[in-house]
XYZ file of C-alpha atoms in Angstrom:
772
model
C 24.362 -58.267 -6.686
C 26.683 -60.885 -5.348
C 25.399 -63.638 -3.107
C 27.097 -62.089 -0.070
C 25.504 -58.699 -0.771
C 22.092 -60.291 -1.084
C 22.549 -62.172 2.157
C 23.590 -58.970 3.985
C 20.636 -57.008 2.626
C 18.095 -59.729 3.450
C 19.359 -59.925 7.031
C 19.094 -56.163 7.435
C 15.541 -56.030 6.019
C 14.406 -58.880 8.267
C 15.684 -57.054 11.347
C 14.030 -53.816 10.166
C 10.659 -55.566 9.748
C 10.838 -56.831 13.317
C 11.699 -53.297 14.490
C 8.777 -51.753 12.559
C 6.199 -54.234 13.874
C 5.983 -52.478 17.219
C 5.240 -49.051 15.711
C 2.225 -47.408 14.106
C 4.236 -47.160 10.905
C 3.764 -50.900 10.321
C 0.948 -50.547 7.696
C 3.135 -48.289 5.583
C 6.188 -50.528 5.885
C 4.092 -53.655 5.183
C 2.608 -52.093 2.037
C 6.012 -50.963 0.814
C 7.467 -54.465 1.087
C 4.345 -56.286 -0.123
C 4.057 -53.960 -3.110
C 7.359 -55.286 -4.446
C 5.701 -58.675 -5.089
C 3.507 -57.288 -7.871
C 0.299 -59.308 -8.347
C 1.042 -61.221 -5.128
C 1.096 -57.965 -3.101
C -2.242 -58.557 -1.353
C -1.369 -62.111 -0.352
C 2.063 -61.036 0.847
C 0.527 -58.264 2.971
C -1.769 -60.809 4.651
C 1.175 -63.088 5.311
C 3.224 -60.256 6.848
C 0.329 -59.239 9.118
C -0.051 -62.854 10.258
C 3.648 -63.062 11.011
C 3.449 -59.800 12.970
C 0.494 -61.049 15.007
C 2.286 -64.262 15.811
C 5.449 -62.437 16.765
C 3.715 -59.878 18.996
C 1.715 -62.635 20.691
C 4.893 -64.489 21.614
C 8.056 -63.577 23.494
C 10.251 -61.081 21.643
C 13.264 -62.523 23.377
C 12.391 -66.101 22.526
C 12.534 -68.031 19.306
C 9.625 -66.412 17.521
C 11.741 -63.573 16.216
C 14.409 -65.911 14.868
C 11.787 -68.133 13.198
C 10.091 -65.103 11.644
C 13.340 -63.757 10.294
C 14.303 -67.146 8.859
C 10.982 -67.323 6.998
C 11.269 -63.748 5.735
C 14.800 -64.280 4.535
C 13.650 -67.154 2.382
C 10.805 -65.043 0.954
C 13.054 -62.045 0.324
C 15.703 -64.166 -1.386
C 13.012 -65.375 -3.757
C 11.816 -61.788 -4.321
C 15.284 -60.547 -5.224
C 15.769 -63.449 -7.571
C 12.532 -62.525 -9.388
C 12.855 -58.736 -9.085
C 16.460 -57.482 -8.617
C 15.213 -53.873 -8.840
C 13.500 -54.288 -5.483
C 16.876 -54.091 -3.737
C 16.862 -50.274 -3.536
C 13.487 -50.050 -1.812
C 14.441 -52.848 0.590
C 17.680 -51.062 1.425
C 15.695 -47.872 2.303
C 13.432 -49.894 4.613
C 16.456 -51.443 6.288
C 18.101 -48.058 6.881
C 14.938 -46.382 8.209
C 14.178 -49.136 10.736
C 17.663 -50.246 11.683
C 17.434 -51.160 15.399
C 18.641 -48.484 17.805
C 21.090 -49.238 20.598
C 19.660 -48.826 24.058
C 22.899 -47.693 25.738
C 26.431 -47.458 24.315
C 27.174 -47.142 20.599
C 27.425 -50.357 18.641
C 31.041 -50.855 17.757
C 31.978 -53.405 15.181
C 35.623 -53.499 16.272
C 36.791 -54.470 19.685
C 37.711 -51.161 21.335
C 38.554 -50.861 25.055
C 36.238 -48.571 26.968
C 33.261 -48.941 24.610
C 33.835 -45.625 22.792
C 35.496 -45.226 19.418
C 36.675 -42.103 17.650
C 39.235 -43.482 15.170
C 39.473 -47.112 14.169
C 42.231 -48.597 12.037
C 41.653 -52.002 10.583
C 44.232 -53.912 8.552
C 44.213 -57.231 6.879
C 43.718 -58.968 3.649
C 40.360 -57.991 2.210
C 39.287 -59.137 -1.184
C 37.517 -57.093 -3.830
C 36.923 -53.509 -2.497
C 35.050 -50.977 -4.566
C 33.737 -47.864 -2.692
C 30.526 -46.237 -3.927
C 29.579 -42.741 -2.633
C 26.534 -43.041 -0.411
C 25.856 -40.657 2.490
C 25.828 -42.631 5.688
C 23.202 -41.840 8.323
C 24.576 -39.502 10.955
C 23.558 -41.779 13.778
C 25.457 -42.183 16.984
C 26.988 -45.632 16.366
C 29.960 -47.148 14.581
C 28.481 -48.337 11.299
C 30.525 -49.070 8.168
C 28.505 -49.835 5.043
C 30.526 -51.968 2.610
C 27.450 -53.716 1.269
C 28.345 -52.625 -2.264
C 32.065 -53.142 -1.879
C 34.455 -55.444 -3.674
C 37.842 -56.062 -2.086
C 41.222 -56.847 -3.759
C 44.384 -57.036 -1.692
C 45.330 -55.394 1.605
C 43.240 -52.475 2.841
C 43.835 -49.985 5.633
C 40.695 -48.026 6.541
C 40.046 -45.263 9.027
C 36.656 -44.110 10.243
C 35.785 -41.271 12.622
C 32.833 -42.040 14.848
C 31.035 -39.352 16.878
C 29.048 -40.528 19.848
C 26.111 -38.250 20.684
C 27.163 -38.448 24.330
C 30.865 -37.872 23.681
C 32.810 -34.660 23.497
C 32.944 -34.800 19.698
C 29.157 -34.996 19.200
C 27.330 -32.347 17.181
C 24.335 -31.777 19.451
C 21.188 -30.223 17.920
C 20.532 -26.711 19.186
C 17.260 -27.293 21.021
C 15.958 -23.982 22.391
C 13.197 -23.284 24.935
C 10.119 -22.167 23.001
C 9.704 -19.080 25.181
C 13.182 -17.848 24.235
C 12.647 -17.977 20.474
C 12.699 -14.679 18.591
C 10.611 -14.265 15.391
C 13.675 -13.882 13.190
C 15.060 -17.223 14.440
C 12.325 -19.171 12.692
C 12.322 -17.199 9.436
C 10.090 -14.152 10.033
C 11.183 -11.556 7.487
C 12.613 -8.257 8.769
C 10.583 -5.099 8.290
C 11.278 -1.380 8.289
C 13.585 -0.387 11.114
C 12.251 2.159 13.608
C 14.676 3.504 16.241
C 13.722 2.419 19.731
C 11.364 -0.363 18.574
C 11.919 -4.124 18.047
C 12.895 -5.354 14.593
C 9.484 -7.010 14.210
C 6.152 -5.311 15.079
C 3.881 -6.912 17.718
C 1.983 -10.039 16.689
C -1.644 -9.440 15.715
C -3.738 -12.517 16.515
C -5.106 -14.448 13.543
C -8.469 -16.197 13.474
C -6.841 -19.615 12.913
C -4.670 -19.445 16.051
C -6.990 -21.694 18.154
C -7.226 -24.245 15.322
C -3.429 -24.360 15.007
C -2.998 -24.792 18.760
C -5.462 -27.700 18.755
C -3.644 -29.365 15.869
C -0.319 -29.145 17.699
C -1.873 -30.684 20.813
C -2.617 -33.788 18.730
C 1.077 -34.416 18.066
C 2.620 -35.701 14.858
C 3.123 -33.534 11.770
C 1.133 -30.274 11.433
C 1.369 -28.346 8.171
C 0.600 -24.620 8.228
C -0.409 -23.847 4.656
C 0.086 -20.351 3.301
C 1.484 -18.359 0.417
C 4.895 -16.643 0.677
C 4.743 -13.448 2.770
C 1.314 -14.365 4.117
C 2.503 -14.502 7.744
C 2.937 -18.271 8.160
C 6.276 -17.990 9.971
C 5.016 -15.312 12.374
C 1.814 -17.272 13.041
C 3.893 -20.398 13.684
C 6.181 -18.466 16.034
C 3.172 -17.386 18.071
C 1.960 -20.995 18.258
C 5.395 -22.273 19.312
C 5.686 -19.662 22.050
C 2.444 -20.980 23.535
C 3.975 -24.465 24.024
C 5.234 -23.910 27.538
C 8.092 -26.216 28.559
C 8.851 -27.396 25.012
C 12.236 -27.376 23.302
C 12.333 -26.256 19.650
C 14.884 -27.119 16.982
C 15.023 -25.801 13.418
C 17.373 -27.955 11.294
C 18.911 -26.683 8.090
C 17.434 -27.670 4.749
C 18.583 -31.112 3.698
C 19.756 -32.103 7.187
C 19.541 -35.798 8.152
C 16.496 -35.834 10.425
C 17.191 -39.434 11.475
C 20.190 -38.179 13.421
C 17.786 -36.561 15.905
C 16.265 -39.846 17.028
C 19.155 -40.973 19.205
C 19.595 -37.761 21.246
C 15.825 -37.430 21.784
C 15.522 -41.027 22.913
C 18.402 -40.629 25.343
C 17.006 -37.330 26.743
C 13.213 -37.666 27.026
C 11.278 -34.416 27.105
C 8.852 -32.203 25.166
C 10.210 -31.420 21.717
C 8.996 -29.530 18.670
C 10.711 -29.790 15.317
C 10.255 -26.615 13.233
C 10.572 -27.079 9.465
C 10.113 -23.793 7.600
C 9.184 -24.797 4.034
C 8.915 -28.553 4.465
C 9.951 -29.272 0.876
C 13.543 -28.721 1.955
C 13.167 -31.604 4.408
C 11.705 -34.297 2.165
C 13.432 -36.995 0.184
C 16.551 -38.917 1.145
C 17.347 -38.576 4.865
C 14.188 -36.490 5.207
C 10.648 -37.186 6.355
C 8.996 -40.490 5.529
C 5.966 -42.067 7.239
C 8.147 -44.451 9.217
C 10.360 -41.635 10.501
C 7.276 -39.583 11.352
C 5.969 -42.495 13.374
C 9.219 -42.873 15.282
C 9.171 -39.154 16.132
C 5.582 -39.515 17.298
C 6.465 -42.477 19.523
C 9.193 -40.346 21.077
C 6.681 -37.492 21.652
C 8.222 -35.081 19.130
C 5.768 -32.636 17.567
C 6.568 -31.364 14.078
C 5.351 -27.971 12.795
C 6.086 -27.071 9.190
C 4.985 -24.587 6.531
C 4.049 -25.316 2.942
C 2.521 -23.597 -0.062
C -1.119 -24.752 -0.306
C -0.953 -25.395 -4.056
C 2.119 -27.581 -3.588
C 0.450 -29.461 -0.731
C -2.660 -30.348 -2.740
C -0.438 -31.495 -5.608
C 1.916 -33.631 -3.526
C -0.411 -35.245 -0.982
C -1.425 -37.854 -3.572
C 1.965 -38.058 -5.322
C 4.648 -40.701 -5.366
C 7.800 -38.619 -5.030
C 10.022 -39.058 -1.940
C 8.272 -37.465 1.000
C 4.792 -37.360 -0.566
C 3.555 -40.142 1.730
C 4.710 -38.137 4.736
C 2.743 -35.112 3.546
C -0.359 -37.259 3.222
C -0.062 -38.117 6.943
C -0.060 -34.469 8.059
C -2.840 -32.502 9.718
C -3.262 -29.161 7.955
C -4.271 -25.660 8.978
C -4.602 -23.130 6.165
C -3.765 -19.459 6.720
C -5.893 -17.268 4.414
C -4.104 -14.537 2.511
C -6.937 -12.019 2.966
C -7.387 -10.737 6.500
C -10.813 -10.591 8.102
C -12.266 -7.413 9.585
C -11.676 -8.814 13.078
C -7.998 -9.493 12.305
C -7.522 -6.004 10.863
C -9.157 -4.496 13.928
C -6.694 -6.353 16.158
C -3.822 -5.095 14.004
C -5.060 -1.500 14.318
C -5.019 -1.785 18.120
C -1.203 -1.845 18.104
C -0.935 1.932 17.987
C 2.330 1.820 19.948
C 4.092 0.666 16.768
C 3.580 2.917 13.703
C 4.394 0.037 11.357
C 1.336 -1.918 12.504
C -1.102 0.931 11.957
C 0.531 1.760 8.642
C 0.016 -1.851 7.536
C -3.607 -1.593 8.647
C -4.133 1.532 6.522
C -2.055 0.822 3.432
C -1.623 -2.934 2.915
C -2.853 -4.202 -0.421
C -4.583 -7.475 -1.294
C -1.413 -9.400 -0.382
C -2.141 -8.458 3.227
C -0.344 -6.760 6.128
C 2.498 -9.349 6.339
C 3.532 -8.634 2.747
C 3.352 -4.898 3.406
C 5.546 -5.218 6.493
C 8.076 -7.464 4.760
C 8.233 -5.873 1.302
C 6.448 -2.518 1.374
C 9.434 -0.494 2.610
C 11.633 -2.184 -0.007
C 9.217 -1.124 -2.756
C 9.314 2.483 -1.538
C 13.113 2.437 -1.378
C 13.176 1.152 -4.945
C 10.853 3.986 -6.011
C 13.089 6.579 -4.351
C 16.137 5.123 -6.080
C 14.641 4.930 -9.570
C 12.764 8.230 -9.404
C 15.903 10.046 -8.240
C 17.668 8.681 -11.327
C 14.636 9.515 -13.483
C 15.038 5.956 -14.754
C 12.009 6.206 -17.051
C 10.825 9.846 -17.296
C 7.327 9.003 -18.530
C 6.857 6.247 -15.944
C 8.226 8.363 -13.100
C 5.888 11.230 -14.063
C 2.746 9.088 -14.060
C 3.623 7.562 -10.666
C 4.300 11.018 -9.233
C 0.924 12.218 -10.490
C -0.808 9.240 -8.843
C 1.059 9.954 -5.603
C -0.002 13.611 -5.755
C -3.643 12.558 -6.012
C -3.211 10.197 -3.047
C -1.384 12.782 -0.940
C -4.256 15.189 -1.514
C -6.677 12.712 0.053
C -7.756 10.253 -2.648
C -5.884 6.946 -2.698
C -8.310 5.008 -4.921
C -7.881 4.507 -8.655
C -8.420 7.503 -10.940
C -8.722 7.759 -14.739
C -5.393 7.817 -16.512
C -6.489 11.049 -18.193
C -6.461 12.740 -14.791
C -2.857 11.656 -14.234
C -1.965 13.014 -17.673
C -3.640 16.312 -16.767
C -1.431 16.461 -13.668
C 1.821 16.181 -15.582
C 2.193 12.675 -17.005
C 3.526 13.071 -20.565
C 1.280 10.387 -22.026
C -1.029 7.478 -21.326
C 1.704 4.909 -20.678
C 1.898 2.683 -17.598
C 4.115 -0.248 -18.587
C 7.180 0.825 -16.597
C 5.145 2.023 -13.620
C 3.167 -1.243 -13.366
C 6.182 -3.602 -13.652
C 6.588 -5.847 -10.564
C 9.399 -4.863 -8.218
C 11.088 -6.616 -5.277
C 9.067 -9.791 -5.937
C 5.983 -7.857 -4.914
C 3.993 -5.514 -7.131
C 4.411 -2.471 -9.330
C 4.503 1.174 -8.327
C 1.164 1.636 -10.066
C -1.816 -0.715 -9.674
C -4.842 -0.992 -11.995
C -8.242 -0.105 -10.600
C -11.434 -2.115 -10.963
C -12.676 0.164 -13.732
C -10.822 -0.124 -17.066
C -8.378 2.705 -17.650
C -8.039 3.631 -13.968
C -4.850 3.478 -11.909
C -3.597 4.256 -8.417
C -0.306 4.429 -6.573
C 0.637 1.342 -4.533
C -0.256 1.746 -0.865
C 3.354 1.141 0.199
C 4.454 4.123 -1.903
C 1.736 6.358 -0.476
C 2.669 5.331 3.072
C 6.334 5.945 2.329
C 5.677 9.396 0.886
C 3.586 10.324 3.918
C 6.449 9.174 6.158
C 8.918 11.285 4.203
C 6.548 14.212 4.729
C 6.720 16.007 1.380
C 4.434 19.047 1.857
C 1.150 19.268 -0.018
C 1.205 22.810 -1.374
C -1.811 25.003 -2.105
C -1.019 24.915 -5.794
C -0.977 21.111 -5.755
C -4.257 20.873 -3.864
C -6.029 23.253 -6.220
C -4.437 21.654 -9.265
C -5.704 18.204 -8.268
C -9.106 19.659 -7.371
C -9.403 21.425 -10.732
C -8.358 18.292 -12.623
C -10.907 16.030 -10.936
C -14.287 15.433 -12.487
C -17.063 17.510 -10.850
C -19.152 15.547 -8.351
C -16.875 12.512 -8.771
C -15.688 10.364 -5.835
C -12.139 11.625 -6.291
C -13.298 15.266 -6.198
C -15.229 14.648 -2.998
C -12.218 12.925 -1.433
C -9.884 15.768 -2.407
C -12.386 18.227 -0.943
C -12.426 16.213 2.290
C -8.670 16.635 2.496
C -8.705 20.279 1.411
C -11.498 21.666 3.599
C -9.797 21.113 7.011
C -6.740 22.981 5.740
C -8.891 25.836 4.442
C -10.836 26.033 7.703
C -7.657 26.275 9.735
C -6.201 29.066 7.617
C -9.514 30.921 7.296
C -9.891 30.883 11.064
C -6.426 32.463 11.251
C -7.615 35.362 9.061
C -6.968 34.271 5.455
C -9.817 35.974 3.561
C -9.145 34.102 0.306
C -9.588 30.729 2.020
C -12.671 31.966 3.882
C -14.204 33.043 0.567
C -13.285 29.719 -1.085
C -14.932 27.834 1.786
C -18.100 29.855 1.419
C -18.409 29.592 -2.357
C -17.092 26.084 -3.022
C -17.126 23.780 -0.031
C -19.837 24.760 2.478
C -23.516 25.590 2.498
C -26.204 27.049 4.729
C -25.224 28.884 7.867
C -21.580 27.827 7.643
C -21.310 29.283 4.162
C -22.828 32.556 5.384
C -20.402 32.723 8.296
C -17.320 32.242 6.118
C -18.626 34.725 3.538
C -19.154 37.377 6.230
C -15.664 36.685 7.627
C -14.153 37.185 4.176
C -16.178 40.363 3.543
C -15.336 41.868 6.902
C -11.690 41.039 6.196
C -11.771 43.142 3.038
C -12.255 40.560 0.280
C -13.884 42.510 -2.583
C -15.634 39.510 -4.082
C -16.985 38.497 -0.678
C -18.349 42.001 -0.064
C -20.355 41.898 -3.293
C -21.522 38.301 -2.742
C -22.616 38.965 0.827
C -24.521 42.099 -0.196
C -26.328 40.146 -2.918
C -27.062 37.210 -0.586
C -28.463 39.454 2.146
C -30.672 41.262 -0.340
C -32.037 37.935 -1.590
C -32.845 36.986 1.999
C -34.731 40.288 2.487
C -32.234 41.574 5.023
C -31.921 45.023 3.418
C -30.626 46.921 6.433
C -27.770 44.429 6.824
C -27.088 44.466 3.103
C -26.758 48.259 2.637
C -23.297 48.675 4.263
C -21.889 45.841 2.115
C -23.750 47.195 -0.941
C -22.136 50.576 -0.469
C -18.711 48.960 -0.096
C -19.295 46.939 -3.253
C -20.255 50.118 -5.095
C -17.153 51.834 -3.759
C -15.110 48.895 -5.089
C -16.449 49.643 -8.573
C -19.256 47.054 -8.813
C -21.647 48.674 -11.316
C -24.552 46.435 -10.302
C -24.136 47.580 -6.701
C -24.302 51.246 -7.706
C -27.471 50.580 -9.677
C -28.951 48.581 -6.835
C -28.301 51.405 -4.419
C -30.026 53.832 -6.762
C -32.988 51.519 -7.351
C -33.534 50.937 -3.670
C -34.030 54.650 -2.939
C -37.806 55.113 -3.169
C -37.432 58.615 -4.483
C -34.140 59.478 -6.087
C -34.813 63.179 -5.913
C -35.670 62.988 -2.242
C -32.593 60.923 -1.575
C -30.482 63.264 -3.651
C -31.835 66.307 -1.899
C -31.177 64.867 1.508
C -27.726 63.721 0.526
C -26.914 67.068 -1.118
C -27.702 68.897 2.084
C -25.776 66.333 4.083
C -22.608 66.486 1.986
C -21.823 70.136 2.590
C -18.333 70.073 4.080
C -18.329 66.286 4.099
C -16.239 64.852 1.191
C -17.136 61.197 1.762
C -20.870 61.855 1.495
C -20.242 64.030 -1.574
C -18.699 60.978 -3.279
C -21.857 58.974 -2.429
C -24.083 61.642 -4.040
C -21.871 61.639 -7.092
C -22.195 57.831 -7.284
C -25.992 58.121 -7.273
C -25.967 60.599 -10.129
C -23.300 58.755 -12.115
C -25.643 55.791 -12.238
C -28.308 57.876 -14.018
C -27.791 58.572 -17.755
C -27.506 62.288 -18.542
C -26.401 63.360 -15.102
C -22.666 62.805 -15.516
C -21.892 66.537 -15.223
C -23.706 66.766 -11.890
C -21.817 63.725 -10.690
C -18.528 65.344 -11.768
C -19.409 68.440 -9.748
C -19.875 66.426 -6.566
C -16.708 64.393 -7.201
C -14.639 67.541 -7.687
C -16.094 69.027 -4.499
C -15.220 65.857 -2.612
C -11.683 65.836 -4.035
C -11.167 69.444 -3.071
C -12.307 68.409 0.405
C -9.526 65.787 0.583
C -11.272 62.587 -0.602
C -8.834 60.311 -2.438
C -11.785 58.147 -3.577
C -13.109 61.074 -5.626
C -10.033 60.935 -7.888
C -10.998 57.416 -8.995
C -14.569 58.556 -9.859
C -13.301 61.570 -11.800
C -10.922 59.358 -13.764
C -13.794 57.006 -14.613
C -16.012 59.791 -15.936
C -13.173 61.225 -18.033
C -12.376 57.777 -19.448
C -16.042 57.289 -20.411
C -15.921 60.629 -22.209
C -12.891 59.492 -24.234
C -10.473 61.862 -22.508
C -7.894 59.137 -21.777
C -4.910 61.385 -21.183
C -6.722 63.336 -18.487
C -8.185 60.111 -17.042
C -4.663 58.642 -16.766
C -3.513 61.537 -14.587
C -6.440 61.115 -12.185
C -5.987 57.305 -12.108
C -2.316 57.779 -11.232
C -3.261 60.159 -8.459
C -5.699 57.578 -7.016
C -3.225 54.738 -7.494
C -0.558 56.651 -5.606
C -3.024 56.769 -2.722
C -2.885 52.929 -2.742
C -6.316 52.602 -4.332
C -6.567 49.005 -5.576
C -9.365 49.734 -8.048
C -7.397 52.659 -9.439
C -4.348 50.447 -9.998
C -6.454 47.976 -11.945
C -8.271 50.670 -13.935
C -5.007 52.391 -14.784
C -3.585 49.081 -15.973
C -6.618 48.557 -18.220
C -6.354 52.081 -19.608
C -2.630 51.808 -20.329
C -3.004 48.393 -21.960
C -5.228 49.993 -24.622
C -2.879 52.943 -25.150
C -0.389 52.634 -28.033
C 3.234 52.603 -26.884
C 2.470 51.670 -23.299
C 5.001 49.989 -21.047
C 3.978 46.285 -20.629
C 6.065 45.975 -17.459
C 4.158 48.829 -15.819
C 0.825 47.295 -16.804
C 1.833 43.948 -15.269
C 3.061 45.705 -12.132
C -0.278 47.506 -11.737
C -2.310 44.319 -12.258
C -0.074 42.440 -9.819
C -0.495 45.073 -7.139
C -4.250 45.070 -7.476
C -4.482 41.272 -7.631
C -2.348 40.883 -4.516
C -4.759 43.199 -2.744
C -7.697 40.965 -3.653
C -9.027 42.619 -6.822
C -10.636 39.766 -8.760
C -10.660 41.422 -12.183
C -7.009 42.386 -11.812
C -6.118 38.738 -11.139
C -7.962 37.736 -14.311
C -6.261 40.463 -16.336
C -2.854 39.360 -15.049
C -3.768 35.795 -15.994
C -4.491 36.918 -19.568
C -0.963 38.384 -19.733
C 0.549 35.118 -18.474
C -1.502 33.071 -20.925
C -0.324 35.261 -23.780
C 3.253 34.368 -22.868
C 2.507 30.641 -22.763
C 2.700 30.267 -18.971
C -0.501 28.255 -18.712
C 0.023 27.043 -15.170
C 0.437 30.580 -13.803
C -2.506 31.765 -15.873
C -4.710 28.988 -14.518
C -3.799 29.858 -10.924
C -4.617 33.547 -11.505
C -7.925 32.694 -13.164
C -8.769 30.613 -10.114
C -8.045 33.633 -7.939
C -10.225 35.835 -10.105
C -12.998 33.257 -10.014
C -12.792 33.131 -6.231
C -13.432 36.876 -6.274
C -16.564 36.422 -8.363
C -15.231 37.544 -11.748
C -17.244 35.731 -14.484
C -14.469 36.363 -17.027
C -12.142 34.242 -14.911
C -14.521 31.275 -14.988
C -14.858 31.646 -18.763
C -11.083 31.721 -19.202
C -10.708 28.521 -17.135
C -13.251 26.799 -19.359
C -11.145 27.655 -22.401
C -8.069 26.009 -20.819
C -9.875 22.804 -19.818
C -9.130 19.747 -21.970
C -11.862 17.527 -20.585
C -15.238 18.409 -22.206
C -17.099 17.758 -18.965
C -14.824 20.078 -16.989
C -15.092 22.729 -19.714
C -18.870 22.540 -19.625
C -18.956 22.946 -15.841
C -16.859 26.122 -15.959
C -18.887 27.566 -18.869
C -22.042 27.036 -16.875
C -20.461 28.749 -13.894
C -19.497 31.784 -16.004
C -22.967 31.951 -17.575
C -24.669 31.923 -14.173
C -22.500 34.883 -13.187
C -23.667 36.801 -16.248
C -20.888 36.262 -18.763
C -22.418 37.058 -22.166
C -20.326 34.734 -24.325
C -20.616 31.866 -21.830
C -24.387 32.308 -21.857
C -24.426 32.028 -25.634
C -22.240 28.918 -25.690
C -24.214 27.089 -23.012
C -27.594 28.098 -24.383
C -28.480 29.911 -21.170
C -30.057 32.617 -23.325
C -30.673 33.172 -27.012
C -29.591 36.541 -28.462
C -32.099 38.229 -30.796
C -31.725 37.412 -34.483
C -29.783 39.907 -36.579
C -32.061 42.112 -38.737
C -32.040 41.096 -42.365
C -33.336 44.420 -43.754
C -32.502 48.073 -43.209
C -36.074 48.661 -42.110
C -35.822 46.035 -39.443
C-alpha cells in the first residue's frame, strides 16, 4: 500500500472505533482489532478499553476524541508496518462502523441544494487504477478510491440515490398482520377449489417459546429441517407482533442499506431472513451490524438447519460470529400427540385432516408440501408403466391399503396379489426430494405404500371391488394383523349388503366374521333367503343346541336340497320308522308333496329303493316336479344313466337348481357330452346358490388355466359349505400356512382326503393277506 492509502485507511479505522465505542458491539470490534497484534493482543485490548473509558468519560465534542484518534493512528501505522495483511480486516471494520449522517447525505462535492444525483468532476488526477469492489448501498455520496492510482486527466460520473429522494429504492416494509404465508416462503400445497392456498395453521408446542424469544429483541434463529414447518411457524409468530413492520430482503442483499431508512423513520421493525445462510458474509450479518440493528429496535427472525447451526456457531467463516450471538428455538420434526390433535380439529379443510391421517415420519408439513407431488408422480409413471415390475408391486401395496390395512405387509403377500417378483428397487427410489412410493416396514422383508399415495388414491376414489376385497383377504395370513384389519374394512360392507337382502354376504358374515347371537341372526337371514348352505348349517346348529322343533323345517329343506346327511338325520330322528312311515303313507294319499317326503324316508334305508320309487312316481303323477329329481337319482344309482338323464332334464326344465347340477355331473361322465352344456348347467345352478355346482364350475375353470376365476368359484362353494371347495383352495395356495388352514377347514367339514393329509383321522391299514 502507498503511504496515502495507509493514511486514508488509518483515519477511517480511527473514526470507526470511536463510532463503535458507544454500542454493545464494542467487545467484538475491540477483539477484532486487538487480535491483529498477535502476541500483544491482550495488552492491546486493555489499552483500547482504557481509551474507550477515557473517551466516554469526557466530552465527545471536545478534544478527547481527537487525542484518541491521534494515538490510535500512530498505533495502527505501526501495526500495518509490521503486518500489512491486517489491512483487509481493518477496512471491514471501517466500513461497518462508518459514521452515519444525522440529516442530509454527506456530499463530497459542493452541490447547491444539498442533494446530488449526478456529479461530474474534472481535473488532473494522478495514477488512477479502479478495482471492482461493491460499494455499500448507503444513502450518502461516497466514492472509494482508496485503492486507486491516477495518471492524467479523469472525468468521473457517479449516481447517488438519497433514501429520502425520489430516486431511492425504499425497502418494502409490510404490516405484520397483512403478511400472507406464501410471502415469507411457505410452500404451496394441493389446491382445493373454494379454499385458501394454504391450510389453517395448527399451533405448535414451541409457539410460546418463540414468542418470548422475539420479545427479547436481537437475532432469533428458528432451527428446523427443510419442510418441517419453520416458515409457517415463523409466519404465525410474525402475525402476533401487532404494530410491527416486516421486511424480507433477497438473498445476498446489502443489509447495511437498511440502517439509514430505519434510523430516519423510527418504529417497530422485524427483519425476516428465510434461510439465514443467504444473508451471511460480505454485506451480510456481522456482530457489529446486529448490534446496530438492536440499538435501532429492529428484531431479526431467521431460519436455519440445526446441523448447520451447530457446525457454524463455533466457526470462523464470515457470519459465524453473528450466528453465535443468536437466541435459538428448535422446531422438532416429529409432532407431538397434542399437536396432531390440534391439526385434526381443522375439519373444515380436508388437507389438514388428510395430513393428520397419512403424514409419514417427516411430519404433516412435508405431507402438505410434497405429498400431492409424490402422488402426481405416481400417476404419471404408473400410467406410462415406467417399470412394470415396480408399478405392479406398488399397486399391490395400494390394494392392501385400500382394503383397510395401511401398515407394512410381507413382500410375499404383494407377490401373491400380482407383483411379478420380489423386487422393490424402483418402487423405493426417492421421488420429488421426498421419499419413495414404497416404504420398508420395521420387520425385515415387509413393505407398505407411502401414506401420500394411499391418501391420493382414496381422493381419486377408485372402487374397492368384492373380488379385490376377497383376494386380499385370502392372501393374508390367518389371524395376522393384516387379516384382522382387512376384516375390519370388509365387515361393514358385508353388513350393509346383507341387510339389503344379499344372502351370500349374510352367510359369509355368519361363517367367517361374526360369532354368538350375531352369527345366528345372519345365518337365519341367509337360510330364510334361500341360501342352500345356510339352510343346512342352520339346521345342524339348531340340532346341536337341542332346538329340534326349530331345526326340523330347515332339516327338511336341506334334505330337499339333496343333503344326504339331512335325509339320514330326518330318518334317525323318527322314533319308530314304521310308525312314521305308516302315518305318512296315510297322509300322502292325494298329496304329492307328502308322498315325496315318504319316498325320501325310504330312500334313506338300504333295500327299500323300490318302495321309494313307488312313492316318487305317485307324487310325480300328482304333479310334483320335485319327484322327477328323486326318480332321476334312483335311476342313476341303479346305473340306468340314459333314463336318469331324461328325468333330470325334466326337473331342470322346471328350474330345479339341484337337478341342473346333477344333470351336469351326469353328462360330464358321459362319453361324447357337450362341454358347453355342462358349463351352462353348472353356471345356472351356481348362480342360484348351489355350492357344489360352484365348485364343479371352478374345476372346469381350473382345467383351462383360469386360476383366478377358479379361486373365486371355490370361495363361493366354500361359502355354501362344500368341503370339496375348501380342499381345492388349499391346493391352489402357495403359502404353506395358508394351505394348512384350508386343509384343516376341509377336514373339519368331512373331506376324506383332507382328513388324511392333516392327520385328522387314520384310515385302517390295508390287509396284507387274502384271509385278512
